[in-house]
Structure formats: C-alpha cells, structure tokens
Amino acid sequence: MRAFCLRYEMRVHNKKIIGEPSLYLVLSEEYGAGRSVMSIAEEAVAGGIDILQMREKHKSREDLLRLGSALGELCRKNKVTFIVNDDPLLAAELDADGVHMGQKDLQRCPLDEVRRIIGIDRIIGLSTHSLEQFQRANTLDVDYLAFGPIFPTQTKDYSIGTADIRETLRVALKPVVFIGGVNTANLGILLKEGAASMALIRDIMQADDVASRTAWYKSQLAKGGINAK
Ligand code: TZP
Ligand code: MG
C-alpha cells in the first residue's frame, strides 16, 4: 500500500519542530526480522512516518556513516525528521536533524557538550523513565522528551505503566513521545490518556506490511483520543 502524504516542515530559526502528533520509528537492524533497515525505512516513509531514528548499537563507524547517509538522504527528500541515537558527533557529521540521548549517555557526554557539538539548529531528544526524571528533564535544554517504557517490551527489563502519562502531559514544556511495547492493541489506552505522539520499534519494523501499519498508526494518531477504545 502506498499512502499519499503531503508533508511540510515547520522550523524555528533553522531547527525543525517536533510536531504533535508525531509517529516516530526507531530503527535497529537486529529487530528487522531479517529485512534491511533501508527497505523498512522506505516503506515507513511511504506510510507517512514523521520521524526516523537510527539506533544501531553494534555497527562500526564506517557502517554507521554509510547507513546514516542513506537514511539522511531518504529523510531529506521526504521531509521526514532524521535523528541519530547516542552520538552527537555522528549526528553532526551526518547532518542529521538531531540526536537522541539516554540518561546514561549524559554521563559520558553532558548536555551542554551535546549542544555545543550539534549546535542550536539541531534537535536534542532525551529519554526519561519516571515522573521525577521527566520533571527534571523538562527544564533542560532539550527539544523533546521520550517517556517510557510504558508497556512491557523485549528491549527493557521493566516497564512504568500508564499511570503518570496525564501528569507528564500536564506539566510538559516540550513535545512528549511515549515509547515501549506500543502495539495496535494498546495504542487506544495511550490515546485515551491524552498521548499524542508515539515511538515504536517492533510493531512497525516487524509488520508484514510496514507501509500499511505505519499508515494505520498515523490515522489513529490523527483521530487522537476522540475514538480511542
Ligand atoms: N526505550 C524505551 S522502550 C524502548 C526504548 C528504545 C524500546 C521500544 O521498542 P518496542 O519494540 O516498540 O517496544
Ligand atoms: Mg542511548
């Protein structure tokens, strides 16, 4: 299936805005069920994905540069936001739209250093895993916050549940992306709690038809909580 999607970019100064709602696909080759990251990315773009993140933990720098260049080009052509996981230097070298940092990554590279490396025109995203952590991160120099893992996921050995979603959204000073175990069966729970934007790995990467699955999520996000079960 090929969804028709008209995309436009919103920017402040030269920095892309993380719009809401956004559908965010985190790409890791190891979860691609044997399919290439590029082919999954292309299908997700055809389905209307808003944000793609390259999250590859086991590739050489050379391979990261090769894959990142191809993903970056795909994203630029299609006005999709391109984020690189963990590594601000790589994000800058690839001319990505931004970098996504985890809490532990900040011990290795503090936020002011991340900002110095990628500059004011690129996005910084930060993972948070509890309401307290979210509240602390909320006032930092970051452009969006991820909150999760909401539901059980094979990627993490814990999940935080849905109880704090409303409070994060009430206090949020920036866009929030909910992550962790999101699937077609539980998306409605998130939407009902008021969540607008979601990040996923498996339920899109491992779909038989990535474009159709992406388009389905987009249509649900566009409806928001109105019809959520
Ligand atoms: N951070 C919190 S949960 C998660 C990350 C990277 C993994 C999400 O993967 P999935 O397959 O959508 O549960
Ligand atoms: Mg990380």
Short mmCIF file of N, CA, C and O in Angstrom, two decimals, residues 126-134 145-150 160-165 168 176-180:
data_model
loop_
_atom_site.label_atom_id
_atom_site.label_comp_id
_atom_site.label_asym_id
_atom_site.label_seq_id
_atom_site.Cartn_x
_atom_site.Cartn_y
_atom_site.Cartn_z
N LEU A 126 15.63 13.46 24.72
CA LEU A 126 16.15 12.81 25.92
C LEU A 126 15.14 11.80 26.46
O LEU A 126 13.95 12.10 26.59
N SER A 127 15.62 10.60 26.77
CA SER A 127 14.77 9.56 27.36
C SER A 127 14.56 9.82 28.84
O SER A 127 15.50 10.17 29.56
N THR A 128 13.33 9.59 29.31
CA THR A 128 13.05 9.65 30.75
C THR A 128 12.23 8.43 31.13
O THR A 128 11.46 7.91 30.31
N HIS A 129 12.40 7.98 32.37
CA HIS A 129 11.82 6.69 32.76
C HIS A 129 10.99 6.75 34.04
O HIS A 129 10.61 5.72 34.58
N SER A 130 10.75 7.94 34.54
CA SER A 130 9.88 8.10 35.71
C SER A 130 9.38 9.55 35.69
O SER A 130 9.96 10.41 35.02
N LEU A 131 8.34 9.80 36.48
CA LEU A 131 7.80 11.17 36.53
C LEU A 131 8.84 12.14 37.08
O LEU A 131 8.99 13.26 36.57
N GLU A 132 9.59 11.71 38.09
CA GLU A 132 10.61 12.59 38.69
C GLU A 132 11.68 12.93 37.65
O GLU A 132 12.08 14.09 37.51
N GLN A 133 12.12 11.93 36.93
CA GLN A 133 13.14 12.17 35.89
C GLN A 133 12.59 13.09 34.80
O GLN A 133 13.28 13.97 34.31
N PHE A 134 11.33 12.88 34.47
CA PHE A 134 10.69 13.71 33.45
C PHE A 134 10.65 15.17 33.92
O PHE A 134 10.97 16.08 33.16
N LEU A 145 10.99 15.11 24.79
CA LEU A 145 11.28 14.10 25.81
C LEU A 145 10.59 12.81 25.43
O LEU A 145 9.45 12.82 24.95
N ALA A 146 11.28 11.71 25.61
CA ALA A 146 10.65 10.40 25.47
C ALA A 146 10.34 9.91 26.88
O ALA A 146 11.11 10.15 27.82
N PHE A 147 9.19 9.24 27.03
CA PHE A 147 8.76 8.75 28.35
C PHE A 147 8.37 7.28 28.22
O PHE A 147 7.53 6.92 27.40
N GLY A 148 9.02 6.43 29.00
CA GLY A 148 8.71 5.01 28.92
C GLY A 148 9.82 4.19 29.56
O GLY A 148 10.70 4.74 30.20
N PRO A 149 9.86 2.89 29.38
CA PRO A 149 8.92 2.07 28.61
C PRO A 149 7.56 1.96 29.28
O PRO A 149 7.48 1.54 30.44
N ILE A 150 6.53 2.35 28.55
CA ILE A 150 5.17 2.35 29.11
C ILE A 150 4.68 0.91 29.31
O ILE A 150 4.22 0.55 30.38
N ILE A 160 6.95 1.06 33.03
CA ILE A 160 6.49 2.00 34.07
C ILE A 160 4.98 2.19 34.08
O ILE A 160 4.45 2.86 34.95
N GLY A 161 4.29 1.64 33.09
CA GLY A 161 2.83 1.73 33.10
C GLY A 161 2.30 3.08 32.63
O GLY A 161 3.07 3.96 32.24
N THR A 162 0.99 3.21 32.71
CA THR A 162 0.33 4.39 32.11
C THR A 162 -0.08 5.44 33.15
O THR A 162 -0.57 6.50 32.78
N ALA A 163 0.14 5.15 34.44
CA ALA A 163 -0.42 6.00 35.50
C ALA A 163 0.05 7.45 35.43
O ALA A 163 -0.70 8.36 35.80
N ASP A 164 1.28 7.68 34.97
CA ASP A 164 1.83 9.05 35.01
C ASP A 164 1.72 9.79 33.68
O ASP A 164 2.22 10.92 33.55
N ILE A 165 1.08 9.19 32.71
CA ILE A 165 1.01 9.85 31.40
C ILE A 165 0.33 11.21 31.48
O ILE A 165 0.84 12.21 30.97
N THR A 168 2.57 13.83 33.10
CA THR A 168 3.67 14.29 32.23
C THR A 168 3.13 15.30 31.22
O THR A 168 3.75 16.32 30.96
N VAL A 176 6.19 15.42 23.97
CA VAL A 176 6.49 14.15 24.64
C VAL A 176 6.15 13.00 23.69
O VAL A 176 5.08 12.98 23.09
N VAL A 177 7.09 12.08 23.60
CA VAL A 177 6.90 10.89 22.77
C VAL A 177 6.86 9.69 23.71
O VAL A 177 7.78 9.48 24.49
N PHE A 178 5.78 8.92 23.64
CA PHE A 178 5.64 7.75 24.53
C PHE A 178 6.18 6.52 23.82
O PHE A 178 5.93 6.33 22.63
N ILE A 179 6.91 5.71 24.57
CA ILE A 179 7.63 4.59 23.96
C ILE A 179 7.57 3.35 24.85
O ILE A 179 7.44 3.46 26.07
N GLY A 180 7.70 2.20 24.20
CA GLY A 180 7.86 0.95 24.94
C GLY A 180 6.65 0.04 24.85
O GLY A 180 5.62 0.30 25.49
#
